[in-house]
Amino acid sequence: MAAPRSSRTLRVLTYAAGTSLLGGSILYFVNRPRHIPGQEAAAVPPPTYGEGGVFQPPVFPQVESRDVMLARLRSSCKDNPSLEGGVTGTVKGLLGGVKILGFSETKEQESVVHKEVDGREDEPYDLLIIGGGATGSGIALDAATRGLKVAVVERDDFSSGTSSKSTKLVHGGVRYLEKAVFEMDYNQYKLVREALRERRYFLDTAPHLSQWLPIMIPVQKWWQAPYFWAGTKFYDFLAGHDNIESSYFLTKSKALDAFPMLKKDNLFGALVYYDGAHNDSRMNVSLAMTAALYGATVVNHLEVTDLEKDANGCLNGAIVRDLIPQRNGKQSPEFRVKAKGIINATGPFTDSIRKMDDQTVQEIVAPSSGVHVILPGYYSPANMGLIDPSTSDGRVIFFLPWQGNTIAGTTDAACPVEQNPIAGESEINWILSEIRHYLQPDINVRRGDVLAAWSGIRPLVRDPSKAKSEGLVRNHLITTSPSGLLTCSGGKWTTYRQMAEEAVDAAITHFALQPRPLAHPPQISGIVQTSASTVSAARDGADLDGSCRTHEVKLLGAHGFARTLFIPLIQHYGLETEVARHLAHAYGDRAWTVAALCSPTDARFPIRGRRLSPLYPFVDGEVRYAVRHEQAQTAVDVLARRTRLAFLNAQAALEALPGVIDLMRAELGWNSTREEREWRDAMAFLASMGLPQNKLGLTRRQVEKGFVGKFEDEEYGLYARHGEFSISFASAIGVKWNTSADGETWGLDKPAEMLESDSKLSEGENPGIAKESHANK
C-alpha cells in the first residue's frame, strides 16, 4: 500500500511542478520585455558624402528666436504697445517652411520642413502655462501636438528649479511598492504601476538622454535574499512587457566583482534590478524646444507679475515682464498675454501663483528638501548603481554613476521654499556617513571629495491625515479654482508625461477648447544626405490626430541617435572620443550641429572642440548652440542646465566661468556691466552648488590666474603637494607662509610629507636601472 501512495504523491507533485512551470513560462512569455531601450537603429541613418566627395551634414528645423517668441506673446493682446514694424508683421515674416536646397550638383532637389501656419497669431492663446519645468514643458508639448495654441513662460530658466535637482532616476519606485504592499496603500500601488509604464515611454521617446541602469541591493542576511528576490520579481511583473530587463541574484563573489567598492563583511550576495537614469535638465530643455518646434511659444526669464480677470471674475490672461533687459541696465515694461485658460505648473512655487489668483486659498504643497552630493567617479562602477534600503533612520540612499561622477542621495525633510536653497552641512555629512556603512573600510570617504552638493525642493502633495514627510505620496494633483486657474502639482520626473496628459484633458474640458489634427507636423528629424543622389527624413511615427500622442512623439535629437553616433562625429569633425560620446548622448542627432559650432583647436588632434574645463567633455560649441538654439541667456543657464558642469564640479565650473562669459559676450553682445552682473550671479548660484565659502569672493582676474586651487580648504589638503611659491602669490590668495632660517619668506604647500613615489633621483641616475648597475656609474 505504501508504494502506490508514494507513486500517487509523486505524480501529484510532478503534475503540480509541471503546471507551475508551464504557467510561469506562459506568464513570462506574455509579460516579457519586448526590446531593450536604446538598442534600436537610428530612424534616420548618419549622413554620408555626396557627389564630388562633398559632405552634407543634416539640416534641422530651427527653433524660433526668443525675440520672435516675445513678439508672439505680445500679439495675443491688441492693447500691448506695438513693436517697431508691427508685431504681426514681425511674427508672420518668420513663419512658414524652412527651405533646404538640393544636395546634388547635377540635379536640384528641394524639401520643405513644414510648420503649421494657421493665421491665429493675433488671437488669444488657448492655454498659457506658467512654469517651464518638467511639468510645464510637458504640458506645452502635449497641448501643441493636439493642435492647440499654447504658450509657456518661465521666470528663471527651463529646469532652473526642482527639475534639474533630481536623483536622475527614471523609476517606478521599489520603496513605494514595498509601502504599497505592507500598508495596503492602493494609491502607492497605482503610482508604481503608472510610473513603470511611463518609464518605458520616457526611455523610448528620448533614448539619447535616458538609458537603463542596473541597480544593486546588497543582501547581508540569508533570509533577506528571498524577500528582496520576491520584491524585485513583483516589480518586474508589474512592469509587464514594458519592463527593461529581468532582475537577478548575484552571489557574494559576483556582487564584489560587479561592485568592488562594496564592503565584504556580512555580505551574503546581492539582488540586481533595472530602472532608468537620465540627464534631467537637458531632458527639460529638449521638451521645451520640441514643443516650440510643434508651434508652442516658449520663453524663459519672463516673470508673471499678476493675473487678469474679465468682468465675470474669470481669468483671461496674465501680466508679464521680460527680465533680460533689466540685466542689461535697461527698462523692461510689462505687457499682457491673453489666454482662454491658464495652467499653474510652478512646482514648489505653486501656492504663490494660487495666491496671486486668490489670497485666501489654502496651501496644498508641502515642500521637502532633497540633498544630493557628487563624488568622484571612482566611488562607483561606471554601469552599476546601488540602493541602501535601510539606512540608520529608515530613509533610502541611492548611489549611482552619473556623467562620469557618482551621485549620492537623498534626504527628505520639510523646508521653506527658496529660489536656490543651499545644502546643509548636516545633510551632507549624513549622506557621507551612510555611504561609509556599505563601502569597504579602506575607502576613506572624505568631505573634501564632495565636488558639488545641492538641495532640490520636492513639491509633495499634502495629505492632511499624515504628519510625517515619509507619509506624503509622490502623486500629482490637478485642481481648478473658481476663477479658472488650473493647477497641476506634485508628481515626479518619471510621470511628467502622464501629468501633462491629464492636465491638458482637464483644460480642454474646463475651457471648452477644440483640439485639431496637425496636417503638416514639423520634420523634427531633419533631412540627411544618405547617398550621392538621395536624402532621407523620418516622420515622427505619431499620428497627431488631435488626441494625446506624446507617448509616441520622439523628442528633438532622438530620431538620428544610435549608440554608435559618436563614431561618425569623430571621423568627420575630429573630436576627442570622450567629447563625441558626450555630445551624442546630450544632443542626439543635434550633435552634428554642436560639433559644427566647435572652434578648431590648432592641434594635430583633436581637430575641433575646445574644452570649457580640462576635467570634463563640455566644449565651446555647446555654449554657441545653447545661445542660438536653446534660449540660453545667462552664464548659469549654460553652466548648470545646458551643460551640467556646475552640478558635477562647482570649482571646475568656477574655473570655466570666464571662458563661458567670453563666449556668450561674443554671441549676445554683452557690455562690461553685464559681464560683471553675470559674474556676481554665477558666484551666488555656485554657492548653492557647494562652492567653498572662501572662494565666493574671488574676482575674475584671480580665477584666470589659477587662484581657485590655492586655498586651504577641504579639498586642498587631500593630496600630497610639493614645491614653493612666491610671497606675492601667497599674499594675493591668502595662503599662510613660513620664514626660513635665513629670513626669507615663502609660502609652503601642504601637506609637506614626501611620498616614496615622489622621491627625486640623483643626477644622472636612470630609474629603470638598478643603483648598483655599472650603467649608473
CSV table of N, CA, C and O in Angstrom, one decimal, residues 71-173:
chain,number,residue,atom,x,y,z
A,71,ALA,N,7.6,88.4,-29.4
A,71,ALA,CA,6.6,89.1,-30.3
A,71,ALA,C,5.3,88.4,-30.4
A,71,ALA,O,4.2,89.0,-30.5
A,72,ARG,N,5.4,87.1,-30.4
A,72,ARG,CA,4.2,86.3,-30.5
A,72,ARG,C,3.3,86.5,-29.2
A,72,ARG,O,2.1,86.6,-29.3
A,73,LEU,N,4.0,86.5,-28.1
A,73,LEU,CA,3.2,86.8,-26.8
A,73,LEU,C,2.5,88.1,-26.9
A,73,LEU,O,1.4,88.3,-26.5
A,74,ARG,N,3.2,89.2,-27.3
A,74,ARG,CA,2.7,90.5,-27.3
A,74,ARG,C,1.5,90.6,-28.3
A,74,ARG,O,0.5,91.3,-28.0
A,75,SER,N,1.5,89.8,-29.4
A,75,SER,CA,0.5,89.9,-30.4
A,75,SER,C,-0.8,89.3,-29.9
A,75,SER,O,-1.9,89.4,-30.5
A,76,SER,N,-0.8,88.5,-28.8
A,76,SER,CA,-2.1,87.9,-28.3
A,76,SER,C,-3.0,89.0,-27.7
A,76,SER,O,-4.2,88.7,-27.4
A,77,CYS,N,-2.5,90.2,-27.4
A,77,CYS,CA,-3.3,91.2,-26.8
A,77,CYS,C,-3.1,92.5,-27.6
A,77,CYS,O,-2.0,93.0,-27.7
A,78,LYS,N,-4.2,93.0,-28.2
A,78,LYS,CA,-4.1,94.2,-29.0
A,78,LYS,C,-3.8,95.5,-28.2
A,78,LYS,O,-3.4,96.5,-28.8
A,79,ASP,N,-4.0,95.4,-26.9
A,79,ASP,CA,-3.7,96.6,-26.1
A,79,ASP,C,-2.2,96.8,-25.8
A,79,ASP,O,-1.8,97.9,-25.3
A,80,ASN,N,-1.4,95.8,-26.1
A,80,ASN,CA,0.1,96.0,-25.9
A,80,ASN,C,0.6,97.0,-26.9
A,80,ASN,O,0.2,97.1,-28.0
A,81,PRO,N,1.6,97.8,-26.4
A,81,PRO,CA,2.3,98.7,-27.3
A,81,PRO,C,2.9,98.0,-28.5
A,81,PRO,O,3.6,97.0,-28.3
A,82,SER,N,2.8,98.5,-29.7
A,82,SER,CA,3.3,97.8,-30.9
A,82,SER,C,4.8,97.9,-31.0
A,82,SER,O,5.3,98.9,-30.6
A,83,LEU,N,5.4,96.9,-31.6
A,83,LEU,CA,6.8,97.0,-31.8
A,83,LEU,C,7.1,97.7,-33.1
A,83,LEU,O,6.2,97.9,-33.9
A,84,GLU,N,8.4,98.0,-33.3
A,84,GLU,CA,8.8,98.7,-34.5
A,84,GLU,C,8.5,97.8,-35.7
A,84,GLU,O,8.9,96.6,-35.7
A,85,GLY,N,7.7,98.2,-36.7
A,85,GLY,CA,7.4,97.4,-37.8
A,85,GLY,C,6.2,96.6,-37.6
A,85,GLY,O,5.7,95.9,-38.5
A,86,GLY,N,5.6,96.6,-36.3
A,86,GLY,CA,4.4,95.8,-36.1
A,86,GLY,C,4.7,94.4,-35.6
A,86,GLY,O,5.5,93.7,-36.1
A,87,VAL,N,4.0,94.1,-34.6
A,87,VAL,CA,4.2,92.7,-34.0
A,87,VAL,C,3.8,91.7,-35.0
A,87,VAL,O,4.5,90.7,-35.3
A,88,THR,N,2.6,91.8,-35.6
A,88,THR,CA,2.1,90.8,-36.5
A,88,THR,C,3.1,90.6,-37.7
A,88,THR,O,3.4,89.5,-38.1
A,89,GLY,N,3.6,91.7,-38.2
A,89,GLY,CA,4.5,91.6,-39.4
A,89,GLY,C,5.8,90.9,-39.0
A,89,GLY,O,6.3,90.1,-39.7
A,90,THR,N,6.2,91.2,-37.8
A,90,THR,CA,7.5,90.5,-37.3
A,90,THR,C,7.3,89.0,-37.2
A,90,THR,O,8.1,88.2,-37.6
A,91,VAL,N,6.1,88.6,-36.6
A,91,VAL,CA,5.9,87.2,-36.5
A,91,VAL,C,5.7,86.5,-37.8
A,91,VAL,O,6.3,85.5,-38.1
A,92,LYS,N,4.8,87.1,-38.7
A,92,LYS,CA,4.5,86.4,-39.9
A,92,LYS,C,5.7,86.3,-40.8
A,92,LYS,O,5.8,85.4,-41.6
A,93,GLY,N,6.6,87.3,-40.7
A,93,GLY,CA,7.8,87.3,-41.6
A,93,GLY,C,8.7,86.1,-41.3
A,93,GLY,O,9.5,85.8,-42.1
A,94,LEU,N,8.6,85.5,-40.1
A,94,LEU,CA,9.4,84.4,-39.7
A,94,LEU,C,8.7,83.1,-39.6
A,94,LEU,O,9.3,82.1,-39.2
A,95,LEU,N,7.5,83.0,-40.1
A,95,LEU,CA,6.7,81.8,-40.1
A,95,LEU,C,6.9,81.1,-41.4
A,95,LEU,O,7.4,81.6,-42.4
A,96,GLY,N,6.4,79.9,-41.5
A,96,GLY,CA,6.5,79.1,-42.8
A,96,GLY,C,7.5,78.1,-42.8
A,96,GLY,O,8.2,77.8,-41.8
A,97,GLY,N,7.7,77.5,-44.0
A,97,GLY,CA,8.6,76.4,-44.1
A,97,GLY,C,10.1,76.9,-44.2
A,97,GLY,O,10.4,78.0,-44.5
A,98,VAL,N,11.0,76.0,-43.8
A,98,VAL,CA,12.4,76.2,-43.9
A,98,VAL,C,12.9,75.5,-45.2
A,98,VAL,O,12.8,74.3,-45.3
A,99,LYS,N,13.4,76.2,-46.1
A,99,LYS,CA,13.7,75.6,-47.4
A,99,LYS,C,15.1,75.1,-47.4
A,99,LYS,O,16.0,75.8,-47.0
A,100,ILE,N,15.3,73.9,-47.9
A,100,ILE,CA,16.6,73.3,-48.0
A,100,ILE,C,16.9,73.0,-49.4
A,100,ILE,O,16.2,72.1,-50.0
A,101,LEU,N,17.9,73.6,-50.0
A,101,LEU,CA,18.2,73.4,-51.4
A,101,LEU,C,18.9,72.1,-51.6
A,101,LEU,O,19.4,71.4,-50.7
A,102,GLY,N,18.9,71.7,-52.9
A,102,GLY,CA,19.4,70.4,-53.3
A,102,GLY,C,20.8,70.1,-52.8
A,102,GLY,O,21.7,70.9,-52.8
A,103,PHE,N,21.0,68.8,-52.6
A,103,PHE,CA,22.3,68.3,-52.1
A,103,PHE,C,23.2,67.9,-53.3
A,103,PHE,O,24.4,67.7,-53.2
A,104,SER,N,22.5,67.7,-54.5
A,104,SER,CA,23.3,67.2,-55.6
A,104,SER,C,23.6,68.4,-56.6
A,104,SER,O,22.8,69.3,-56.7
A,105,GLU,N,24.8,68.3,-57.2
A,105,GLU,CA,25.2,69.4,-58.1
A,105,GLU,C,24.6,69.2,-59.4
A,105,GLU,O,24.5,70.2,-60.2
A,106,THR,N,24.2,68.0,-59.8
A,106,THR,CA,23.6,67.7,-61.1
A,106,THR,C,22.1,67.9,-61.2
A,106,THR,O,21.6,68.2,-62.2
A,107,LYS,N,21.5,67.6,-60.1
A,107,LYS,CA,20.0,67.7,-60.1
A,107,LYS,C,19.5,68.4,-58.8
A,107,LYS,O,19.8,67.9,-57.7
A,108,GLU,N,18.8,69.5,-59.0
A,108,GLU,CA,18.4,70.2,-57.8
A,108,GLU,C,17.2,69.5,-57.1
A,108,GLU,O,16.3,69.1,-57.8
A,109,GLN,N,17.4,69.4,-55.8
A,109,GLN,CA,16.3,68.8,-55.1
A,109,GLN,C,15.8,69.8,-54.0
A,109,GLN,O,16.6,70.6,-53.6
A,110,GLU,N,14.6,69.8,-53.7
A,110,GLU,CA,14.1,70.8,-52.8
A,110,GLU,C,13.1,70.1,-51.8
A,110,GLU,O,12.3,69.4,-52.2
A,111,SER,N,13.3,70.4,-50.5
A,111,SER,CA,12.5,69.8,-49.5
A,111,SER,C,12.0,71.0,-48.6
A,111,SER,O,12.7,72.0,-48.5
A,112,VAL,N,10.9,70.8,-48.0
A,112,VAL,CA,10.4,71.8,-47.0
A,112,VAL,C,10.2,71.2,-45.7
A,112,VAL,O,9.6,70.1,-45.6
A,113,VAL,N,10.7,71.8,-44.6
A,113,VAL,CA,10.4,71.4,-43.3
A,113,VAL,C,9.1,72.1,-42.9
A,113,VAL,O,9.1,73.3,-42.7
A,114,HIS,N,8.0,71.4,-42.8
A,114,HIS,CA,6.7,72.1,-42.6
A,114,HIS,C,6.5,72.6,-41.2
A,114,HIS,O,7.0,72.0,-40.2
A,115,LYS,N,5.8,73.7,-41.1
A,115,LYS,CA,5.4,74.2,-39.8
A,115,LYS,C,3.9,74.7,-40.0
A,115,LYS,O,3.6,75.3,-41.0
A,116,GLU,N,3.1,74.4,-39.0
A,116,GLU,CA,1.8,74.8,-39.1
A,116,GLU,C,1.6,76.4,-39.0
A,116,GLU,O,2.2,77.0,-38.2
A,117,VAL,N,1.0,76.9,-40.0
A,117,VAL,CA,0.7,78.4,-40.1
A,117,VAL,C,-0.8,78.5,-40.2
A,117,VAL,O,-1.4,78.2,-41.2
A,118,ASP,N,-1.4,78.9,-39.1
A,118,ASP,CA,-2.9,78.8,-39.0
A,118,ASP,C,-3.5,80.2,-39.0
A,118,ASP,O,-4.8,80.3,-38.9
A,119,GLY,N,-2.8,81.2,-39.1
A,119,GLY,CA,-3.4,82.6,-39.2
A,119,GLY,C,-4.0,83.0,-37.8
A,119,GLY,O,-4.8,83.9,-37.8
A,120,ARG,N,-3.5,82.4,-36.7
A,120,ARG,CA,-4.1,82.7,-35.4
A,120,ARG,C,-3.1,83.6,-34.6
A,120,ARG,O,-3.2,83.6,-33.4
A,121,GLU,N,-2.2,84.3,-35.2
A,121,GLU,CA,-1.2,85.0,-34.5
A,121,GLU,C,-1.7,86.1,-33.6
A,121,GLU,O,-1.2,86.4,-32.5
A,122,ASP,N,-2.8,86.7,-34.0
A,122,ASP,CA,-3.4,87.8,-33.3
A,122,ASP,C,-4.5,87.4,-32.3
A,122,ASP,O,-5.0,88.3,-31.6
A,123,GLU,N,-4.8,86.1,-32.2
A,123,GLU,CA,-5.8,85.7,-31.3
A,123,GLU,C,-5.2,85.3,-30.0
A,123,GLU,O,-4.0,85.0,-29.8
A,124,PRO,N,-6.0,85.3,-28.9
A,124,PRO,CA,-5.5,84.9,-27.6
A,124,PRO,C,-5.1,83.4,-27.7
A,124,PRO,O,-5.5,82.6,-28.5
A,125,TYR,N,-4.2,83.0,-26.7
A,125,TYR,CA,-3.8,81.7,-26.7
A,125,TYR,C,-4.9,80.8,-26.1
A,125,TYR,O,-5.7,81.2,-25.3
A,126,ASP,N,-4.9,79.5,-26.5
A,126,ASP,CA,-5.8,78.6,-25.9
A,126,ASP,C,-5.3,78.4,-24.5
A,126,ASP,O,-6.2,78.3,-23.5
A,127,LEU,N,-4.0,78.2,-24.3
A,127,LEU,CA,-3.5,77.9,-22.9
A,127,LEU,C,-2.2,78.7,-22.7
A,127,LEU,O,-1.4,78.8,-23.6
A,128,LEU,N,-2.2,79.4,-21.5
A,128,LEU,CA,-0.9,80.0,-21.1
A,128,LEU,C,-0.5,79.2,-19.9
A,128,LEU,O,-1.2,79.0,-18.9
A,129,ILE,N,0.7,78.6,-20.0
A,129,ILE,CA,1.3,77.8,-18.9
A,129,ILE,C,2.3,78.5,-18.2
A,129,ILE,O,3.3,79.1,-18.8
A,130,ILE,N,2.2,78.6,-16.9
A,130,ILE,CA,3.2,79.3,-16.0
A,130,ILE,C,4.1,78.3,-15.4
A,130,ILE,O,3.7,77.4,-14.7
A,131,GLY,N,5.4,78.3,-15.8
A,131,GLY,CA,6.3,77.4,-15.3
A,131,GLY,C,6.9,76.5,-16.4
A,131,GLY,O,6.2,75.9,-17.1
A,132,GLY,N,8.3,76.6,-16.5
A,132,GLY,CA,8.9,75.9,-17.6
A,132,GLY,C,9.8,74.7,-17.1
A,132,GLY,O,10.8,74.4,-17.7
A,133,GLY,N,9.3,74.1,-16.0
A,133,GLY,CA,10.0,72.9,-15.6
A,133,GLY,C,9.5,71.6,-16.3
A,133,GLY,O,8.9,71.8,-17.4
A,134,ALA,N,9.7,70.5,-15.8
A,134,ALA,CA,9.3,69.2,-16.5
A,134,ALA,C,7.8,69.2,-16.7
A,134,ALA,O,7.3,68.9,-17.8
A,135,THR,N,7.0,69.6,-15.7
A,135,THR,CA,5.6,69.6,-15.9
A,135,THR,C,5.1,70.6,-16.9
A,135,THR,O,4.3,70.3,-17.8
A,136,GLY,N,5.5,71.8,-16.8
A,136,GLY,CA,5.1,72.9,-17.7
A,136,GLY,C,5.5,72.6,-19.1
A,136,GLY,O,4.7,72.8,-20.0
A,137,SER,N,6.8,72.2,-19.3
A,137,SER,CA,7.2,71.9,-20.7
A,137,SER,C,6.5,70.7,-21.2
A,137,SER,O,6.2,70.6,-22.4
A,138,GLY,N,6.2,69.7,-20.4
A,138,GLY,CA,5.5,68.5,-20.8
A,138,GLY,C,4.1,68.9,-21.2
A,138,GLY,O,3.6,68.4,-22.3
A,139,ILE,N,3.4,69.8,-20.5
A,139,ILE,CA,2.1,70.2,-20.8
A,139,ILE,C,2.1,71.0,-22.2
A,139,ILE,O,1.2,70.8,-23.0
A,140,ALA,N,3.1,71.8,-22.4
A,140,ALA,CA,3.2,72.6,-23.6
A,140,ALA,C,3.4,71.7,-24.8
A,140,ALA,O,2.7,71.9,-25.8
A,141,LEU,N,4.2,70.6,-24.7
A,141,LEU,CA,4.3,69.7,-25.8
A,141,LEU,C,3.0,68.9,-26.1
A,141,LEU,O,2.6,68.7,-27.2
A,142,ASP,N,2.4,68.5,-25.0
A,142,ASP,CA,1.1,67.8,-25.2
A,142,ASP,C,0.1,68.6,-25.9
A,142,ASP,O,-0.6,68.2,-26.9
A,143,ALA,N,-0.1,69.9,-25.4
A,143,ALA,CA,-1.1,70.8,-26.0
A,143,ALA,C,-0.7,71.1,-27.4
A,143,ALA,O,-1.6,71.2,-28.3
A,144,ALA,N,0.5,71.4,-27.7
A,144,ALA,CA,0.9,71.8,-29.0
A,144,ALA,C,0.7,70.7,-30.0
A,144,ALA,O,0.3,70.9,-31.2
A,145,THR,N,1.0,69.4,-29.6
A,145,THR,CA,0.8,68.3,-30.5
A,145,THR,C,-0.7,67.9,-30.7
A,145,THR,O,-1.1,67.1,-31.5
A,146,ARG,N,-1.6,68.6,-29.9
A,146,ARG,CA,-3.0,68.4,-30.1
A,146,ARG,C,-3.6,69.6,-30.9
A,146,ARG,O,-4.8,69.7,-31.1
A,147,GLY,N,-2.7,70.4,-31.5
A,147,GLY,CA,-3.2,71.5,-32.3
A,147,GLY,C,-3.7,72.7,-31.6
A,147,GLY,O,-4.3,73.6,-32.2
A,148,LEU,N,-3.4,72.8,-30.3
A,148,LEU,CA,-3.8,74.0,-29.5
A,148,LEU,C,-2.7,75.1,-29.6
A,148,LEU,O,-1.6,74.8,-29.8
A,149,LYS,N,-3.2,76.3,-29.5
A,149,LYS,CA,-2.3,77.5,-29.5
A,149,LYS,C,-1.8,77.6,-28.0
A,149,LYS,O,-2.7,78.0,-27.2
A,150,VAL,N,-0.6,77.4,-27.7
A,150,VAL,CA,-0.1,77.3,-26.4
A,150,VAL,C,1.1,78.2,-26.2
A,150,VAL,O,2.0,78.3,-27.1
A,151,ALA,N,1.3,78.7,-25.0
A,151,ALA,CA,2.5,79.5,-24.6
A,151,ALA,C,2.9,79.0,-23.2
A,151,ALA,O,2.0,78.7,-22.4
A,152,VAL,N,4.2,79.0,-23.0
A,152,VAL,CA,4.7,78.6,-21.6
A,152,VAL,C,5.8,79.7,-21.3
A,152,VAL,O,6.6,80.1,-22.1
A,153,VAL,N,5.6,80.3,-20.1
A,153,VAL,CA,6.6,81.3,-19.6
A,153,VAL,C,7.2,80.8,-18.3
A,153,VAL,O,6.6,80.2,-17.5
A,154,GLU,N,8.5,81.1,-18.2
A,154,GLU,CA,9.3,80.7,-17.0
A,154,GLU,C,10.0,81.9,-16.5
A,154,GLU,O,10.7,82.6,-17.2
A,155,ARG,N,9.9,82.1,-15.2
A,155,ARG,CA,10.6,83.3,-14.5
A,155,ARG,C,12.1,83.2,-14.6
A,155,ARG,O,12.7,84.2,-14.8
A,156,ASP,N,12.6,82.0,-14.4
A,156,ASP,CA,14.1,81.8,-14.5
A,156,ASP,C,14.4,81.2,-15.8
A,156,ASP,O,14.3,81.7,-16.8
A,157,ASP,N,14.9,79.9,-15.7
A,157,ASP,CA,15.2,79.2,-16.9
A,157,ASP,C,14.6,77.8,-16.9
A,157,ASP,O,14.1,77.4,-15.8
A,158,PHE,N,14.4,77.2,-18.0
A,158,PHE,CA,13.9,75.9,-18.1
A,158,PHE,C,14.7,75.0,-17.2
A,158,PHE,O,15.9,74.9,-17.3
A,159,SER,N,14.0,74.3,-16.3
A,159,SER,CA,14.6,73.4,-15.3
A,159,SER,C,15.5,74.0,-14.3
A,159,SER,O,16.3,73.4,-13.7
A,160,SER,N,15.2,75.3,-14.0
A,160,SER,CA,16.0,76.0,-13.1
A,160,SER,C,15.8,75.6,-11.6
A,160,SER,O,16.6,75.9,-10.7
A,161,GLY,N,14.6,75.0,-11.4
A,161,GLY,CA,14.2,74.6,-10.0
A,161,GLY,C,14.4,73.1,-9.8
A,161,GLY,O,15.5,72.5,-10.1
A,162,THR,N,13.4,72.5,-9.3
A,162,THR,CA,13.4,71.1,-8.9
A,162,THR,C,13.8,70.2,-10.0
A,162,THR,O,14.4,69.1,-9.8
A,163,SER,N,13.4,70.5,-11.2
A,163,SER,CA,13.5,69.6,-12.4
A,163,SER,C,15.0,69.4,-12.7
A,163,SER,O,15.3,68.4,-13.4
A,164,SER,N,15.9,70.2,-12.3
A,164,SER,CA,17.3,70.0,-12.5
A,164,SER,C,18.0,69.4,-11.3
A,164,SER,O,19.2,69.1,-11.4
A,165,LYS,N,17.3,69.2,-10.2
A,165,LYS,CA,18.0,68.8,-9.0
A,165,LYS,C,17.4,67.4,-8.5
A,165,LYS,O,17.3,67.2,-7.3
A,166,SER,N,17.1,66.6,-9.4
A,166,SER,CA,16.5,65.3,-9.0
A,166,SER,C,17.6,64.3,-8.8
A,166,SER,O,18.8,64.6,-8.9
A,167,THR,N,17.2,63.0,-8.5
A,167,THR,CA,18.2,61.9,-8.3
A,167,THR,C,18.6,61.4,-9.6
A,167,THR,O,19.4,60.4,-9.7
A,168,LYS,N,18.1,61.9,-10.7
A,168,LYS,CA,18.4,61.5,-12.1
A,168,LYS,C,17.9,60.1,-12.4
A,168,LYS,O,18.4,59.5,-13.4
A,169,LEU,N,16.9,59.6,-11.7
A,169,LEU,CA,16.4,58.3,-11.9
A,169,LEU,C,15.1,58.4,-12.7
A,169,LEU,O,14.3,59.3,-12.5
A,170,VAL,N,14.8,57.4,-13.6
A,170,VAL,CA,13.5,57.2,-14.2
A,170,VAL,C,13.0,55.9,-13.7
A,170,VAL,O,13.4,54.8,-14.2
A,171,HIS,N,12.2,55.9,-12.7
A,171,HIS,CA,11.9,54.7,-11.9
A,171,HIS,C,10.4,54.6,-11.5
A,171,HIS,O,9.7,55.6,-11.3
A,172,GLY,N,10.0,53.4,-11.3
A,172,GLY,CA,8.7,53.1,-10.7
A,172,GLY,C,8.7,53.3,-9.2
A,172,GLY,O,7.7,53.8,-8.7
A,173,GLY,N,9.8,53.0,-8.5
A,173,GLY,CA,9.9,53.2,-7.1
A,173,GLY,C,9.7,51.9,-6.3
A,173,GLY,O,8.6,51.6,-5.9
